[in-house]
Coordinates of C-alpha atoms in Angstrom, one line a residue:
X9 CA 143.3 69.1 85.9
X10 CA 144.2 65.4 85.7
X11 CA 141.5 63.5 85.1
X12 CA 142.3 61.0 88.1
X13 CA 142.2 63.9 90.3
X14 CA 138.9 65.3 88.6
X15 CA 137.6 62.1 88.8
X16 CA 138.5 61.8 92.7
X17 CA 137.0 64.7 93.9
X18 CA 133.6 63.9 91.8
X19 CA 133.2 60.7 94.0
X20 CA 133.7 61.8 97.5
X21 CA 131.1 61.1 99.2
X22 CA 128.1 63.7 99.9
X23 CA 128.6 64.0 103.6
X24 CA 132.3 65.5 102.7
X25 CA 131.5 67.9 100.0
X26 CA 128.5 68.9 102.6
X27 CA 130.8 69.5 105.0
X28 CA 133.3 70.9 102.7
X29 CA 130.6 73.5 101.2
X30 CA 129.5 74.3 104.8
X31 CA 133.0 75.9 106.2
X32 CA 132.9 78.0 102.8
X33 CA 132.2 82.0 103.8
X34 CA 132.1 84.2 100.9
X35 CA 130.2 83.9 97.4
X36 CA 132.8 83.9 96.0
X37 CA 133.7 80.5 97.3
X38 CA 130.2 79.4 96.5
X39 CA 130.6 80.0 93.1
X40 CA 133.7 78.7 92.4
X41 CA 132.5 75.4 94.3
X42 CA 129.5 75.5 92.1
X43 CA 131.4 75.2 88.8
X44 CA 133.0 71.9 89.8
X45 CA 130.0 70.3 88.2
X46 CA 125.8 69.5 88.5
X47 CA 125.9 67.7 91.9
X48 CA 128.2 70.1 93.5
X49 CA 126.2 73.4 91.9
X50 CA 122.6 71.1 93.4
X51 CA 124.3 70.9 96.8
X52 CA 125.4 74.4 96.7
X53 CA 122.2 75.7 96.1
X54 CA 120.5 74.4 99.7
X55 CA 123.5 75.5 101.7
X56 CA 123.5 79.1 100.4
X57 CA 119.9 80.0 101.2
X58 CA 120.8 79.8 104.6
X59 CA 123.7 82.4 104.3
X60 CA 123.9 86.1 103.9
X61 CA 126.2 87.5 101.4
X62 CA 127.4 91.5 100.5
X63 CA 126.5 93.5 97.4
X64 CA 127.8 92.6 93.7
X65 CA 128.3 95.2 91.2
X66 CA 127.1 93.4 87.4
X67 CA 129.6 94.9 85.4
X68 CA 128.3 96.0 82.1
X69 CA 129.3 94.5 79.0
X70 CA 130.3 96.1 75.4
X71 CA 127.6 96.9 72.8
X72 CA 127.0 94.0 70.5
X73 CA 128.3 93.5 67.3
X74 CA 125.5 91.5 65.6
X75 CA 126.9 90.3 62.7
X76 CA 130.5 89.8 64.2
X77 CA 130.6 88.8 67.8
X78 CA 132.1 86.3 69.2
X79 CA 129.6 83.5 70.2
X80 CA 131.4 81.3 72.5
X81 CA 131.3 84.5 75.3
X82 CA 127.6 85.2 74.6
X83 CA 126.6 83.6 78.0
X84 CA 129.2 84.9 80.4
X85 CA 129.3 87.9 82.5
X86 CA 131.3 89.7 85.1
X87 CA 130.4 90.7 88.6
X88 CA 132.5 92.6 91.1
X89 CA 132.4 91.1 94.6
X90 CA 132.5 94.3 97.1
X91 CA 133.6 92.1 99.8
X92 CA 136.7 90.2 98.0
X93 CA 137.3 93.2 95.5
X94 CA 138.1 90.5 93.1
X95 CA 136.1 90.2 89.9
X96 CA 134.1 87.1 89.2
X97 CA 132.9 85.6 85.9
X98 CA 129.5 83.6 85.6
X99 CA 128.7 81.5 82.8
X100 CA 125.6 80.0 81.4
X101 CA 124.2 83.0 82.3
X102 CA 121.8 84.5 79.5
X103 CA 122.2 88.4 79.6
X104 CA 123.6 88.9 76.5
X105 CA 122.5 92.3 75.0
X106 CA 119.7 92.1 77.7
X107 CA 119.8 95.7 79.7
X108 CA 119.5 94.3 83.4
X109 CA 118.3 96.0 86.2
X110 CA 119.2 95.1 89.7
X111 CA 117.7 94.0 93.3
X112 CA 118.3 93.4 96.4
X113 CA 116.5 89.7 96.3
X114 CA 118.4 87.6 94.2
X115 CA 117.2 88.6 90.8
X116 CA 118.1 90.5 87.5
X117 CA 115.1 92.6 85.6
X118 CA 115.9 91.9 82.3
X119 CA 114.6 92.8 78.6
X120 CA 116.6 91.6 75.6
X121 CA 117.5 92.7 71.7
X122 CA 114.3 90.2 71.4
X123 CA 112.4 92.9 73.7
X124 CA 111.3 89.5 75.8
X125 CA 111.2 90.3 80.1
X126 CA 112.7 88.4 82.2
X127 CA 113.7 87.7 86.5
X128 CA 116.3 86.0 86.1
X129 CA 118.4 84.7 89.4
X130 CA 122.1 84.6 88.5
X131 CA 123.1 82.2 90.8
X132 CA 120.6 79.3 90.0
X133 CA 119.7 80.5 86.7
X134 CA 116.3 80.3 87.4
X135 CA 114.4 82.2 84.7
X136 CA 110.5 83.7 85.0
X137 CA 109.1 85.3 81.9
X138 CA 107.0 88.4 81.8
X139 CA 104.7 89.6 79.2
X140 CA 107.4 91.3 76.5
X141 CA 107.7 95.2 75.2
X142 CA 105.1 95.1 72.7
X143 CA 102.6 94.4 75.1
X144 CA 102.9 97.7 77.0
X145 CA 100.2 100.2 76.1
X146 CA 101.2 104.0 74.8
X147 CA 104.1 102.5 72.7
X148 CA 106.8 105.2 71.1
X149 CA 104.4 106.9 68.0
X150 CA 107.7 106.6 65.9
X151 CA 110.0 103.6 65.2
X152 CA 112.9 102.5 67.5
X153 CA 115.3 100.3 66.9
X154 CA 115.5 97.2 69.3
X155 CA 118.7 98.0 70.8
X156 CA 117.8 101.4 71.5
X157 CA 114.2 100.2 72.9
X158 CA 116.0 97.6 75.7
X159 CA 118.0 100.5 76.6
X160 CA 115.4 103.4 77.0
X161 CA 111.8 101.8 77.4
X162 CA 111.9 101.0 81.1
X163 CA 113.7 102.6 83.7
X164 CA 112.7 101.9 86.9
X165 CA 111.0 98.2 88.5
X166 CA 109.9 97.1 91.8
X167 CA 108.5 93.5 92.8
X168 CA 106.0 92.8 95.5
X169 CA 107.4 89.6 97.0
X170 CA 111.2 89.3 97.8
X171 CA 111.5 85.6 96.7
X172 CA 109.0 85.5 93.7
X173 CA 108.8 81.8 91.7
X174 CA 106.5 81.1 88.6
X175 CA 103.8 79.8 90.9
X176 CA 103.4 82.3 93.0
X177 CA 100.8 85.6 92.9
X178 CA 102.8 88.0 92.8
X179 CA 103.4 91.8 91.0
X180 CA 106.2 93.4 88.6
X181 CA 105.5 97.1 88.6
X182 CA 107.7 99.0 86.3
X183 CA 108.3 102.5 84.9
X184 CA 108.5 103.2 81.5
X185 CA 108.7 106.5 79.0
X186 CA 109.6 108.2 82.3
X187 CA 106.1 109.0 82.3
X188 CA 103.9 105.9 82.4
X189 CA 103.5 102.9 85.2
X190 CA 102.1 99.3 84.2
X191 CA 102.3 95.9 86.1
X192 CA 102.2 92.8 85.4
X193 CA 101.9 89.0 86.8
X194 CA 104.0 85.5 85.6
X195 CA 101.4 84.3 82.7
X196 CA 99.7 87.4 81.9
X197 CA 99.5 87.8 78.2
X198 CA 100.3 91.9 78.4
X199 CA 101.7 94.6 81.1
X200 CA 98.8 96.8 82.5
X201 CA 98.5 100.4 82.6
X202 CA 98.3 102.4 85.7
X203 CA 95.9 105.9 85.5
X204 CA 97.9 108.6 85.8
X205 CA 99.0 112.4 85.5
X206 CA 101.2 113.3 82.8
X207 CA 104.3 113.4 85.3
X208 CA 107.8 112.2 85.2
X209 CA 108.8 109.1 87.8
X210 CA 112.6 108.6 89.6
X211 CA 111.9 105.7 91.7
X212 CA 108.9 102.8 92.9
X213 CA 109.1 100.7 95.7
X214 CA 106.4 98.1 97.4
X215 CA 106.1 98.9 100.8
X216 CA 104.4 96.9 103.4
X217 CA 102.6 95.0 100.6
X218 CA 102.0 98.7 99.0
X219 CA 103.5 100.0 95.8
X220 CA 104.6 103.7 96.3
X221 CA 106.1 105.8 93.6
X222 CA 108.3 109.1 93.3
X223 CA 108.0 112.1 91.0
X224 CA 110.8 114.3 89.3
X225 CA 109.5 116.7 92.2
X226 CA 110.2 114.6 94.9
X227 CA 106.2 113.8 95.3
X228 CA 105.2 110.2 97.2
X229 CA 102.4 109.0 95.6
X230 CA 100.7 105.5 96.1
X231 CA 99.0 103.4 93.7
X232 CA 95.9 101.8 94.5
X233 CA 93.2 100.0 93.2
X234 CA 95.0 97.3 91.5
X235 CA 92.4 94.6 91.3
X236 CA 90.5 96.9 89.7
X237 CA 89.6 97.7 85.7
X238 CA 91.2 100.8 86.7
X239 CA 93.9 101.2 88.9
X240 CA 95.6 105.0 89.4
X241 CA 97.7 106.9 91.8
X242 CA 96.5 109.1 94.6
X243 CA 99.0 111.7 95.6
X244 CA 100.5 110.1 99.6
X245 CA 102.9 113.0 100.6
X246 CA 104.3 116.2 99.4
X247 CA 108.5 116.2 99.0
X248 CA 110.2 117.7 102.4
X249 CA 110.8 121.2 103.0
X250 CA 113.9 122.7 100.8
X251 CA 113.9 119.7 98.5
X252 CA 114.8 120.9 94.5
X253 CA 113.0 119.7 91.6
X254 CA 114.4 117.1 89.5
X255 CA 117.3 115.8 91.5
X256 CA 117.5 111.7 91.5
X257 CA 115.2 110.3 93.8
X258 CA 115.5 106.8 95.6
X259 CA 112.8 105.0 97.6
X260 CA 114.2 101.8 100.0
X261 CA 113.4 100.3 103.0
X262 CA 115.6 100.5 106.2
X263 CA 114.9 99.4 109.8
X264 CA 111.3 98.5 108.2
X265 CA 110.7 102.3 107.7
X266 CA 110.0 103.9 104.3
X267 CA 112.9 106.3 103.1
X268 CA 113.5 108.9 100.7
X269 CA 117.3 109.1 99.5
X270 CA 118.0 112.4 97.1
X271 CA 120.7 112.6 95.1
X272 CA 122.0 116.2 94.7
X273 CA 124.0 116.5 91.3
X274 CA 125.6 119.3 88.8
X275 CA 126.9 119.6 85.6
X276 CA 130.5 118.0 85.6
X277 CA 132.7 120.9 85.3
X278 CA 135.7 118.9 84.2
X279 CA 133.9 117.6 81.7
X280 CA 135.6 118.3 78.0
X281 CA 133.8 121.3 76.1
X282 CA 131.9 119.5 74.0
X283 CA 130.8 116.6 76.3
X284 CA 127.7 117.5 79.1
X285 CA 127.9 114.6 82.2
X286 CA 127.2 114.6 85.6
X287 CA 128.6 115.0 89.1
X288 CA 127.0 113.6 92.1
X289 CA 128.1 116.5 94.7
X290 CA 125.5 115.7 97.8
X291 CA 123.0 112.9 99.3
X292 CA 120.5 113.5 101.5
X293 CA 118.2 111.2 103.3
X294 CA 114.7 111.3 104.7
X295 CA 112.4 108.7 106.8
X296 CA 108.5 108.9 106.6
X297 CA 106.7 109.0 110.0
X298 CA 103.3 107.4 108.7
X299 CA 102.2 108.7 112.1
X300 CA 102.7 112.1 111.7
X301 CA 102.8 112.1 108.3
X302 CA 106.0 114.3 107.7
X303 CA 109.4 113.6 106.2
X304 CA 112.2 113.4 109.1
X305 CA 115.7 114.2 107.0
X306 CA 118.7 111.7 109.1
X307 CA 122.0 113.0 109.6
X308 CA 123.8 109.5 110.3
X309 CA 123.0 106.0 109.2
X310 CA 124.4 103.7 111.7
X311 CA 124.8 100.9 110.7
X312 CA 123.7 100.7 107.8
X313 CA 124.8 101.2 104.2
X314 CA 122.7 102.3 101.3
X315 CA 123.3 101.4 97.5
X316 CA 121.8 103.7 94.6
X317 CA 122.1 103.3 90.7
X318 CA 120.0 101.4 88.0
X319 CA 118.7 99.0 90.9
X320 CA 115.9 98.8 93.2
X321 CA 117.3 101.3 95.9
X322 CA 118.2 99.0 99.1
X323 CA 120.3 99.3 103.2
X324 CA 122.8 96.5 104.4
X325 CA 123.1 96.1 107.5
X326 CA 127.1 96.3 108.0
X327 CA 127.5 94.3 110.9
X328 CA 126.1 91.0 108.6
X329 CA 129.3 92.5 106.1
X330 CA 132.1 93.8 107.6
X331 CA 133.8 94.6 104.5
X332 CA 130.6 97.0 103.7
X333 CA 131.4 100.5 105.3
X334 CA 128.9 101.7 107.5
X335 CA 126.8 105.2 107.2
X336 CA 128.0 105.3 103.9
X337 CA 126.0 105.4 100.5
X338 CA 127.4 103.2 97.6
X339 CA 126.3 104.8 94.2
X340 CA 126.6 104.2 90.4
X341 CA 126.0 106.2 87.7
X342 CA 122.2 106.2 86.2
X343 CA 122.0 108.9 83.5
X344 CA 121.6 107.0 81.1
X345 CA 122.5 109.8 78.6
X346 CA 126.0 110.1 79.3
X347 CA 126.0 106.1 77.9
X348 CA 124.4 106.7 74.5
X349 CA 127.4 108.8 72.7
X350 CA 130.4 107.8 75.4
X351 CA 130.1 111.1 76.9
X352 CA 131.3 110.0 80.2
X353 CA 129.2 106.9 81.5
X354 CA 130.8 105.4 84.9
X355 CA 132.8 108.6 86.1
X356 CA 129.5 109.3 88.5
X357 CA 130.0 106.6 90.8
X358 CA 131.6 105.8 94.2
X359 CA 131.3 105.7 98.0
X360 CA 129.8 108.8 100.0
X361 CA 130.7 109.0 103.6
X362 CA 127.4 110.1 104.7
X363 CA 128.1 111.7 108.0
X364 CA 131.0 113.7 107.0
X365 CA 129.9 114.7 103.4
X366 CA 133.3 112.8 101.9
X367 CA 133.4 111.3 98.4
X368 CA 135.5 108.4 97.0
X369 CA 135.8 107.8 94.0
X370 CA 136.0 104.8 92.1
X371 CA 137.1 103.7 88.2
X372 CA 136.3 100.6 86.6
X373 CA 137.7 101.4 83.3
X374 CA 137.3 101.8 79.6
X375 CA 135.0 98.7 79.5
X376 CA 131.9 100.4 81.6
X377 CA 133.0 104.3 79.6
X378 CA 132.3 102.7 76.5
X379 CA 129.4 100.6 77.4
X380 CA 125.7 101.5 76.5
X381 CA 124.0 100.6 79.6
X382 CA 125.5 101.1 83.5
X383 CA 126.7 99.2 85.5
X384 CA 124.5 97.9 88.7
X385 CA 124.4 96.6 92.3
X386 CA 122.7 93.0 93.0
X387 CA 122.4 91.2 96.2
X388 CA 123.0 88.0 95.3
X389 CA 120.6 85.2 96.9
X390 CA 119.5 81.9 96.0
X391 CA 115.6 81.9 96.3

């Protein structure tokens, strides 16, 4: 750009560019207005907390190179706005060879190569550090490399307040080795363990101020006695009626009620001989009544949609996004196997019309295929 022209719209004055960033409607917008420069990105900030935007996907980047990458792309990353279709690049943005983990609040779970935890909020770049890897108790007995440790440690995290800052009380509960649960607050020096049964965990979720937590068997179990020495689980609620073992299991809230999403899948027929993926082939859905204590399966959504993958589980409500189809379930692919030896990471995701049992489809490429972690959904949010 010409530098007089660069140098004109730098000095309007800030009732303008107020105005100017007030008649903007998508993130999009937001971002690129952002990017302009500091006092434009400052302003930005306090208009957007105010607005309600629709779903990103964060698209996944390449496996690092360590000794040859490129470092002047080290800090950018790529989202995929569901309401523009267009894709969108974010820099200064430190995720580089960080797995990430998405939510519906604003902020990125992430541990790095460094095996350092972070929040991180994408849009401000805020950043709040959590006790790192190490610190977890019942490490691996054996030796894993860093890059394989960010990828495999942790699988599942949930936080207790929807717009956590580094002042604040509040909890990151996570799962890890499929088989363990720990928690942790900003400045504590390690991650604590939760008792618990030797059983495998899909999903966690605080609810009403309560973290609740789901088995490979579909079992709701809560998790109590956190101020304590020693806090454990109690078993809550037994799976509904007719539910299989070791499908994917997703806990969210919708219409402030506590629901169980299941994610029916099979062996991917098409698959090539020697390569074993997934297909997702059914979803089914089911609301707790905590007054008659029984799972209540729904056959429609209304207007809501859901989104499922390597994120916290979460519902939009489709009349605040138009461009969001309603009683439908938006899913990625999370088996995280099929990413390890490129045997088919990112086929497994799409768009399930819930009502009549319809799939479609969606590719984004070679770039998520070949990638060792997949890709995510994020609600992006300023606080």
């Amino acid at each position: 750009m010409d530098p007089l022209k660069l140098n004109y719209w730098l000095n309007l004055p800030d009732d303008i560019i107020e105005d100017i960033s007030e008649r903007l409607v998508d993130i999009d917008d937001y971002v690129r207005f952002a990017s302009v420069c500091k006092s434009w990105q400052s302003l930005v900030k306090q208009t957007i907390k105010t607005k309600q935007f629709s779903p990103w996907l964060l698209l996944p980047e390449g496996e690092i190179d360590t000794q040859h990458h490129d470092t002047n792309d080290d800090h950018i990353r790529k989202f995929f706005s569901l309401s523009s279709r267009k894709t969108l690049y974010l820099n200064s943005l430190e995720t580089r060879g960080r797995r990430c983990f998405g939510s519906p609040f604003g902020w990125l779970f992430t541990i790095g190569l460094d095996l350092n935890i972070h929040l991180l909020n994408p849009l401000t770049r805020v950043q709040i550090p959590l006790p790192s890897q190490p610190t977890f108790q019942n490490q691996y007995p054996y030796h894993v490399e860093p890059r394989d440790m960010r990828r495999i440690f942790i699988s599942r995290f949930a936080m207790s307040s929807n717009t956590p800052n580094s002042d604040q009380d509040f909890v990151v509960m996570v799962i890890y080795k499929q088989c363990k649960l720990s928690f942790a607050r900003p400045g504590d020096e390690s991650w604590t363990a939760v008792e618990t049964p030797r059983e495998s965990y899909k999903d966690i979720i605080c609810f009403r101020g309560q973290f609740y937590v789901v088995t490979c068997q579909g079992n709701l179990k809560k998790i109590c006695e956190m101020d304590t020495p020693h806090p454990r689980t109690v078993d809550f609620m037994p799976p509904p009626e007719d539910v299989e073992s070791y499908e994917n299991f997703y806990l969210l809230e919708m219409c402030g009620d506590l629901h169980l999403v299941v994610r029916i899948f099979r062996q991917d027929e098409a698959a090539p001989e020697d390569v074993f993926r997934y297909k997702t082939i059914m979803f089914e859905v089911y609301k707790l009544d905590f007054d008659s204590m029984e799972w209540i399966e729904l056959f429609d959504l209304g207007d809501y949609a859901l989104f499922v993958g390597t994120n916290a589980a979460f519902a939009v409500l489709t009349s605040d996004s138009p461009e969001i189809k309603a009683d439908s379930i938006y899913f990625t692919d999370d088996h995280c196997d099929c990413y390890r030896n490129g045997d088919g990471g990112g086929l497994d995701m799409g768009i399930f019309d819930f009502p009549n049992e319809k799939f479609e489809r969606f590719y984004f490429g070679d770039d998520i295929y070949s990638s060792y972690c997949p890709p995510l959904f994020f609600m992006p949010r300023s606080s």
